[in-house]
PDB file of C-alpha atoms in Angstrom:
ATOM      1  CA  MET A   1     170.301  14.542  92.164  1.00  0.00           C
ATOM      2  CA  CYS A   2     170.583  14.124  88.416  1.00  0.00           C
ATOM      3  CA  CYS A   3     173.749  16.201  88.407  1.00  0.00           C
ATOM      4  CA  LEU A   4     175.177  14.160  91.220  1.00  0.00           C
ATOM      5  CA  ARG A   5     174.244  10.972  89.444  1.00  0.00           C
ATOM      6  CA  LYS A   6     175.935  12.163  86.276  1.00  0.00           C
ATOM      7  CA  GLN A   7     178.999  13.202  88.212  1.00  0.00           C
ATOM      8  CA  SER A   8     179.087   9.938  90.083  1.00  0.00           C
ATOM      9  CA  THR A   9     179.394   7.907  86.925  1.00  0.00           C
ATOM     10  CA  GLY A  10     182.899   6.703  86.585  1.00  0.00           C
ATOM     11  CA  ASP A  11     185.220   3.815  86.895  1.00  0.00           C
ATOM     12  CA  VAL A  12     185.485   4.102  90.666  1.00  0.00           C
ATOM     13  CA  SER A  13     182.886   2.214  92.583  1.00  0.00           C
ATOM     14  CA  VAL A  14     182.560   2.954  96.166  1.00  0.00           C
ATOM     15  CA  GLU A  15     180.402   0.955  98.372  1.00  0.00           C
ATOM     16  CA  VAL A  16     179.171   2.690 101.483  1.00  0.00           C
ATOM     17  CA  ASN A  17     177.306   0.888 104.077  1.00  0.00           C
ATOM     18  CA  ALA A  18     175.052   3.495 105.736  1.00  0.00           C
ATOM     19  CA  CYS A  19     171.623   3.552 107.186  1.00  0.00           C
ATOM     20  CA  PRO A  20     168.839   4.589 104.808  1.00  0.00           C
ATOM     21  CA  GLY A  21     168.105   8.367 104.810  1.00  0.00           C
ATOM     22  CA  PRO A  22     164.679  10.068 105.180  1.00  0.00           C
ATOM     23  CA  ASP A  23     162.085   9.607 102.524  1.00  0.00           C
ATOM     24  CA  LEU A  24     162.101  12.920 100.697  1.00  0.00           C
ATOM     25  CA  ARG A  25     159.098  11.953  98.617  1.00  0.00           C
ATOM     26  CA  GLN A  26     157.046  11.465 101.704  1.00  0.00           C
ATOM     27  CA  ILE A  27     158.259  14.734 103.192  1.00  0.00           C
ATOM     28  CA  LEU A  28     157.426  16.575 100.013  1.00  0.00           C
ATOM     29  CA  GLU A  29     154.072  14.890  99.925  1.00  0.00           C
ATOM     30  CA  ASP A  30     153.365  15.989 103.492  1.00  0.00           C
ATOM     31  CA  LEU A  31     154.440  19.553 102.714  1.00  0.00           C
ATOM     32  CA  ARG A  32     152.268  19.561  99.644  1.00  0.00           C
ATOM     33  CA  CYS A  33     149.296  18.311 101.689  1.00  0.00           C
ATOM     34  CA  GLN A  34     149.878  20.972 104.329  1.00  0.00           C
ATOM     35  CA  TYR A  35     150.139  23.728 101.746  1.00  0.00           C
ATOM     36  CA  GLU A  36     147.127  22.460  99.926  1.00  0.00           C
ATOM     37  CA  THR A  37     145.148  22.369 103.189  1.00  0.00           C
ATOM     38  CA  LEU A  38     146.342  25.860 104.048  1.00  0.00           C
ATOM     39  CA  ILE A  39     145.488  27.086 100.557  1.00  0.00           C
ATOM     40  CA  ALA A  40     142.039  25.485 100.743  1.00  0.00           C
ATOM     41  CA  ARG A  41     141.400  27.013 104.144  1.00  0.00           C
ATOM     42  CA  ASN A  42     142.595  30.401 102.988  1.00  0.00           C
ATOM     43  CA  ARG A  43     140.546  30.095  99.831  1.00  0.00           C
ATOM     44  CA  LYS A  44     137.464  29.175 101.835  1.00  0.00           C
ATOM     45  CA  GLU A  45     138.050  32.050 104.221  1.00  0.00           C
ATOM     46  CA  VAL A  46     138.514  34.421 101.313  1.00  0.00           C
ATOM     47  CA  GLU A  47     135.415  33.086  99.609  1.00  0.00           C
ATOM     48  CA  ASP A  48     133.419  33.409 102.826  1.00  0.00           C
ATOM     49  CA  TRP A  49     134.756  36.919 103.366  1.00  0.00           C
ATOM     50  CA  TYR A  50     133.962  37.778  99.737  1.00  0.00           C
ATOM     51  CA  GLU A  51     130.456  36.377 100.039  1.00  0.00           C
ATOM     52  CA  CYS A  52     129.917  38.318 103.298  1.00  0.00           C
ATOM     53  CA  LYS A  53     131.185  41.465 101.696  1.00  0.00           C
ATOM     54  CA  ILE A  54     129.048  40.866  98.623  1.00  0.00           C
ATOM     55  CA  GLU A  55     126.000  40.323 100.832  1.00  0.00           C
ATOM     56  CA  GLU A  56     126.796  43.451 102.820  1.00  0.00           C
ATOM     57  CA  VAL A  57     127.310  45.429  99.632  1.00  0.00           C
ATOM     58  CA  ASN A  58     124.074  44.050  98.227  1.00  0.00           C
ATOM     59  CA  ARG A  59     122.247  44.929 101.415  1.00  0.00           C
ATOM     60  CA  GLU A  60     123.814  48.384 101.368  1.00  0.00           C
ATOM     61  CA  VAL A  61     122.855  48.782  97.713  1.00  0.00           C
ATOM     62  CA  ILE A  62     119.296  47.721  98.459  1.00  0.00           C
ATOM     63  CA  THR A  63     119.145  49.980 101.505  1.00  0.00           C
ATOM     64  CA  SER A  64     120.723  52.818  99.577  1.00  0.00           C
ATOM     65  CA  GLY A  65     118.278  52.265  96.741  1.00  0.00           C
ATOM     66  CA  GLN A  66     115.381  52.397  99.160  1.00  0.00           C
ATOM     67  CA  GLU A  67     116.833  55.489 100.806  1.00  0.00           C
ATOM     68  CA  VAL A  68     117.372  57.092  97.407  1.00  0.00           C
ATOM     69  CA  GLU A  69     113.812  56.261  96.424  1.00  0.00           C
ATOM     70  CA  THR A  70     112.552  57.596  99.740  1.00  0.00           C
ATOM     71  CA  CYS A  71     114.634  60.747  99.291  1.00  0.00           C
ATOM     72  CA  ASN A  72     113.323  61.137  95.747  1.00  0.00           C
ATOM     73  CA  ASN A  73     109.781  60.769  97.019  1.00  0.00           C
ATOM     74  CA  GLN A  74     110.487  63.291  99.757  1.00  0.00           C
ATOM     75  CA  VAL A  75     112.027  65.691  97.242  1.00  0.00           C
ATOM     76  CA  THR A  76     109.007  65.281  94.979  1.00  0.00           C
ATOM     77  CA  GLU A  77     106.640  65.844  97.899  1.00  0.00           C
ATOM     78  CA  LEU A  78     108.631  68.862  99.055  1.00  0.00           C
ATOM     79  CA  ARG A  79     108.574  70.303  95.542  1.00  0.00           C
ATOM     80  CA  ARG A  80     104.835  69.778  95.422  1.00  0.00           C
ATOM     81  CA  GLN A  81     104.459  71.453  98.814  1.00  0.00           C
ATOM     82  CA  LEU A  82     106.736  74.279  97.662  1.00  0.00           C
ATOM     83  CA  GLN A  83     104.599  74.866  94.590  1.00  0.00           C
ATOM     84  CA  ALA A  84     101.443  74.770  96.692  1.00  0.00           C
ATOM     85  CA  LEU A  85     102.989  77.216  99.185  1.00  0.00           C
ATOM     86  CA  GLU A  86     104.070  79.523  96.368  1.00  0.00           C
ATOM     87  CA  ILE A  87     100.559  79.463  94.931  1.00  0.00           C
ATOM     88  CA  ASP A  88      99.143  80.108  98.403  1.00  0.00           C
ATOM     89  CA  LEU A  89     101.659  82.928  98.895  1.00  0.00           C
ATOM     90  CA  GLN A  90     100.634  84.555  95.633  1.00  0.00           C
ATOM     91  CA  ALA A  91      96.984  84.219  96.604  1.00  0.00           C
ATOM     92  CA  GLN A  92      97.687  85.710 100.034  1.00  0.00           C
ATOM     93  CA  LEU A  93      99.652  88.588  98.496  1.00  0.00           C
ATOM     94  CA  SER A  94      96.840  89.273  96.050  1.00  0.00           C
ATOM     95  CA  GLN A  95      94.312  89.124  98.874  1.00  0.00           C
ATOM     96  CA  ARG A  96      96.465  91.470 100.959  1.00  0.00           C
ATOM     97  CA  ASN A  97      96.674  93.946  98.086  1.00  0.00           C
ATOM     98  CA  ASN A  98      92.912  93.763  97.622  1.00  0.00           C
ATOM     99  CA  LEU A  99      92.351  94.257 101.341  1.00  0.00           C
ATOM    100  CA  GLU A 100      94.751  97.206 101.404  1.00  0.00           C
ATOM    101  CA  SER A 101      92.924  98.794  98.485  1.00  0.00           C
ATOM    102  CA  SER A 102      89.571  98.154 100.148  1.00  0.00           C
ATOM    103  CA  LEU A 103      90.901  99.559 103.416  1.00  0.00           C
ATOM    104  CA  ALA A 104      92.159 102.692 101.685  1.00  0.00           C
ATOM    105  CA  GLU A 105      88.798 103.164  99.965  1.00  0.00           C
ATOM    106  CA  THR A 106      86.944 102.558 103.220  1.00  0.00           C
ATOM    107  CA  GLU A 107      89.169 105.029 105.065  1.00  0.00           C
ATOM    108  CA  CYS A 108      88.594 107.616 102.346  1.00  0.00           C
ATOM    109  CA  GLN A 109      84.841 107.064 102.476  1.00  0.00           C
ATOM    110  CA  TYR A 110      84.744 107.229 106.263  1.00  0.00           C
ATOM    111  CA  ASN A 111      86.956 110.320 106.295  1.00  0.00           C
ATOM    112  CA  THR A 112      84.575 111.988 103.846  1.00  0.00           C
ATOM    113  CA  LEU A 113      81.576 110.851 105.884  1.00  0.00           C
ATOM    114  CA  LEU A 114      83.283 112.004 109.070  1.00  0.00           C
ATOM    115  CA  GLY A 115      83.930 115.426 107.526  1.00  0.00           C
ATOM    116  CA  GLU A 116      80.285 115.683 106.487  1.00  0.00           C
ATOM    117  CA  LEU A 117      79.136 114.627 109.955  1.00  0.00           C
ATOM    118  CA  GLN A 118      81.529 117.133 111.504  1.00  0.00           C
ATOM    119  CA  ASN A 119      80.105 119.884 109.308  1.00  0.00           C
ATOM    120  CA  GLN A 120      76.582 118.807 110.225  1.00  0.00           C
ATOM    121  CA  ILE A 121      77.515 118.780 113.908  1.00  0.00           C
ATOM    122  CA  THR A 122      78.997 122.267 113.563  1.00  0.00           C
ATOM    123  CA  CYS A 123      75.840 123.511 111.828  1.00  0.00           C
ATOM    124  CA  VAL A 124      73.642 121.877 114.468  1.00  0.00           C
ATOM    125  CA  GLU A 125      75.757 123.410 117.240  1.00  0.00           C
ATOM    126  CA  GLN A 126      75.418 126.832 115.619  1.00  0.00           C
ATOM    127  CA  GLN A 127      71.677 126.348 115.262  1.00  0.00           C
ATOM    128  CA  LEU A 128      71.511 125.162 118.854  1.00  0.00           C
ATOM    129  CA  ALA A 129      73.422 128.248 119.992  1.00  0.00           C
ATOM    130  CA  GLU A 130      71.064 130.453 117.983  1.00  0.00           C
ATOM    131  CA  ILE A 131      68.056 128.634 119.441  1.00  0.00           C
ATOM    132  CA  ARG A 132      69.451 129.057 122.953  1.00  0.00           C
ATOM    133  CA  ALA A 133      70.037 132.750 122.313  1.00  0.00           C
ATOM    134  CA  GLU A 134      66.508 133.061 120.912  1.00  0.00           C
ATOM    135  CA  ILE A 135      65.080 131.190 123.896  1.00  0.00           C
ATOM    136  CA  GLU A 136      67.031 133.464 126.225  1.00  0.00           C
ATOM    137  CA  CYS A 137      65.713 136.480 124.351  1.00  0.00           C
ATOM    138  CA  GLN A 138      62.171 135.146 124.553  1.00  0.00           C
ATOM    139  CA  ASN A 139      62.651 134.535 128.272  1.00  0.00           C
ATOM    140  CA  GLN A 140      63.810 138.108 128.711  1.00  0.00           C
ATOM    141  CA  GLU A 141      60.855 139.365 126.673  1.00  0.00           C
ATOM    142  CA  TYR A 142      58.542 137.163 128.707  1.00  0.00           C
ATOM    143  CA  LYS A 143      59.972 138.603 131.914  1.00  0.00           C
ATOM    144  CA  THR A 144      59.551 142.095 130.490  1.00  0.00           C
ATOM    145  CA  LEU A 145      55.958 141.412 129.442  1.00  0.00           C
ATOM    146  CA  LEU A 146      55.265 139.870 132.838  1.00  0.00           C
ATOM    147  CA  ASP A 147      56.643 142.959 134.504  1.00  0.00           C
ATOM    148  CA  VAL A 148      54.527 145.173 132.232  1.00  0.00           C
ATOM    149  CA  LYS A 149      51.511 143.031 133.056  1.00  0.00           C
ATOM    150  CA  CYS A 150      52.219 143.484 136.749  1.00  0.00           C
ATOM    151  CA  ARG A 151      52.463 147.257 136.265  1.00  0.00           C
ATOM    152  CA  LEU A 152      49.270 147.327 134.236  1.00  0.00           C
ATOM    153  CA  GLU A 153      47.436 145.308 136.864  1.00  0.00           C
ATOM    154  CA  GLN A 154      48.664 147.696 139.538  1.00  0.00           C
ATOM    155  CA  GLU A 155      47.594 150.706 137.443  1.00  0.00           C
ATOM    156  CA  ILE A 156      44.210 149.101 136.709  1.00  0.00           C
ATOM    157  CA  GLN A 157      43.764 148.511 140.401  1.00  0.00           C
ATOM    158  CA  THR A 158      44.733 152.104 141.094  1.00  0.00           C
ATOM    159  CA  TYR A 159      42.355 153.368 138.386  1.00  0.00           C
ATOM    160  CA  ARG A 160      39.609 151.225 139.809  1.00  0.00           C
ATOM    161  CA  CYS A 161      40.172 152.612 143.275  1.00  0.00           C
ATOM    162  CA  LEU A 162      40.246 156.158 141.920  1.00  0.00           C
ATOM    163  CA  LEU A 163      37.087 155.589 139.906  1.00  0.00           C
ATOM    164  CA  GLU A 164      35.283 154.140 142.887  1.00  0.00           C
ATOM    165  CA  GLY A 165      36.442 157.089 145.007  1.00  0.00           C
ATOM    166  CA  GLY A 166      35.366 159.596 142.322  1.00  0.00           C
ATOM    167  CA  GLN A 167      31.932 158.026 142.002  1.00  0.00           C
ATOM    168  CA  GLN A 168      31.461 158.209 145.741  1.00  0.00           C
ATOM    169  CA  ASP A 169      32.490 161.892 145.705  1.00  0.00           C
ATOM    170  CA  LEU A 170      30.032 162.599 142.914  1.00  0.00           C
ATOM    171  CA  ILE A 171      27.265 160.798 144.741  1.00  0.00           C
ATOM    172  CA  HIS A 172      27.984 162.718 147.963  1.00  0.00           C
ATOM    173  CA  GLY A 173      28.448 166.040 146.095  1.00  0.00           C
ATOM    174  CA  GLY A 174      25.047 166.253 144.454  1.00  0.00           C
ATOM    175  CA  GLY A 175      24.462 163.233 142.347  1.00  0.00           C
ATOM    176  CA  ILE A 176      25.489 162.216 139.005  1.00  0.00           C
ATOM    177  CA  GLY A 177      22.488 163.720 137.214  1.00  0.00           C
ATOM    178  CA  THR A 178      22.890 167.352 138.475  1.00  0.00           C
ATOM    179  CA  GLY A 179      26.319 167.995 137.241  1.00  0.00           C
ATOM    180  CA  GLY A 180      28.481 166.144 134.799  1.00  0.00           C
ATOM    181  CA  GLY A 181      31.863 165.063 136.131  1.00  0.00           C
ATOM    182  CA  VAL A 182      34.883 164.010 134.145  1.00  0.00           C
ATOM    183  CA  ILE A 183      37.797 162.213 135.699  1.00  0.00           C
ATOM    184  CA  ARG A 184      41.051 162.631 133.908  1.00  0.00           C
ATOM    185  CA  THR A 185      44.083 160.576 134.797  1.00  0.00           C
ATOM    186  CA  SER A 186      47.532 160.608 133.488  1.00  0.00           C
ATOM    187  CA  HIS A 187      50.294 158.096 134.108  1.00  0.00           C
ATOM    188  CA  THR A 188      53.755 157.401 132.795  1.00  0.00           C
ATOM    189  CA  TYR A 189      55.832 154.239 132.709  1.00  0.00           C
ATOM    190  CA  THR A 190      58.867 153.241 130.695  1.00  0.00           C
ATOM    191  CA  THR A 191      59.988 149.872 129.419  1.00  0.00           C
ATOM    192  CA  THR A 192      63.187 149.522 127.469  1.00  0.00           C
ATOM    193  CA  THR A 193      64.051 146.420 125.525  1.00  0.00           C
ATOM    194  CA  ALA A 194      67.464 146.315 123.949  1.00  0.00           C
ATOM    195  CA  ALA A 195      68.235 144.882 120.565  1.00  0.00           C
ATOM    196  CA  HIS A 196      70.124 142.056 122.228  1.00  0.00           C
ATOM    197  CA  CYS A 197      67.199 141.110 124.495  1.00  0.00           C
ATOM    198  CA  GLN A 198      68.546 142.786 127.612  1.00  0.00           C
ATOM    199  CA  PRO A 199      65.523 144.633 129.004  1.00  0.00           C
ATOM    200  CA  GLN A 200      66.031 147.283 131.612  1.00  0.00           C
ATOM    201  CA  VAL A 201      62.726 147.611 133.453  1.00  0.00           C
ATOM    202  CA  PRO A 202      62.531 149.406 136.757  1.00  0.00           C
ATOM    203  CA  PRO A 203      60.942 147.443 139.579  1.00  0.00           C
ATOM    204  CA  CYS A 204      57.220 147.738 140.231  1.00  0.00           C
ATOM    205  CA  LYS A 205      56.792 150.440 142.846  1.00  0.00           C
ATOM    206  CA  THR A 206      53.899 152.710 143.685  1.00  0.00           C
ATOM    207  CA  GLY A 207      56.054 155.819 143.385  1.00  0.00           C
ATOM    208  CA  ASP A 208      56.967 154.972 139.782  1.00  0.00           C
ATOM    209  CA  ILE A 209      53.339 155.398 138.721  1.00  0.00           C
ATOM    210  CA  GLN A 210      52.353 159.013 138.682  1.00  0.00           C
ATOM    211  CA  VAL A 211      48.621 159.395 138.659  1.00  0.00           C
ATOM    212  CA  THR A 212      46.951 162.759 138.639  1.00  0.00           C
ATOM    213  CA  CYS A 213      43.232 162.874 139.054  1.00  0.00           C
ATOM    214  CA  ARG A 214      41.474 166.063 138.159  1.00  0.00           C
ATOM    215  CA  ARG A 215      37.888 166.609 138.656  1.00  0.00           C
ATOM    216  CA  ILE A 216      36.225 169.178 136.453  1.00  0.00           C
ATOM    217  CA  CYS A 217      32.773 169.982 137.436  1.00  0.00           C
ATOM    218  CA  ASP A 218      30.814 172.184 135.035  1.00  0.00           C
TER     219      ASP A 218
END
């Protein structure tokens, strides 16, 4: 407009009758108001968005701080538990070693005791076998002595019968006072007892006893 005004200066004057044009000042003022309103709205929106973001970031920072603190507490607690578990593990390992040593000693003691008991059992079994053999031997000897007793009783009975018969003969033959009479008897019997207690005794029979009675009258 200034340039046009400068250019329009001259000697020629032209008069133009035209209708008045639009008010550019007003248009510019309206545009400026619109832009200012738009800028204010955008600024407010940006400020609101910034405040929201700041609040969100602050909340996230607070939450993250709490989470970090919680995680730190958890890490501290886990470290404490780890140390306690390590101490417990060492104690358990030491206890296991002690128990293994005690078990080995106990096994050694019981093995020694078991060997001694086994030796004692073997000795007792040998003694028991010897006692059984001795009892068997005594039984055999008892049977032998019983058989001998039976033979002796039979012989005594036979001698008694012979004596009674001889006395009767003497009485019938003239009396005891007139002539002396002597009765002689002889008998044989055998009993054999082995060294291992196995007696071989013949059965008691009358034919096994040989008795010879001789009467000598003077």
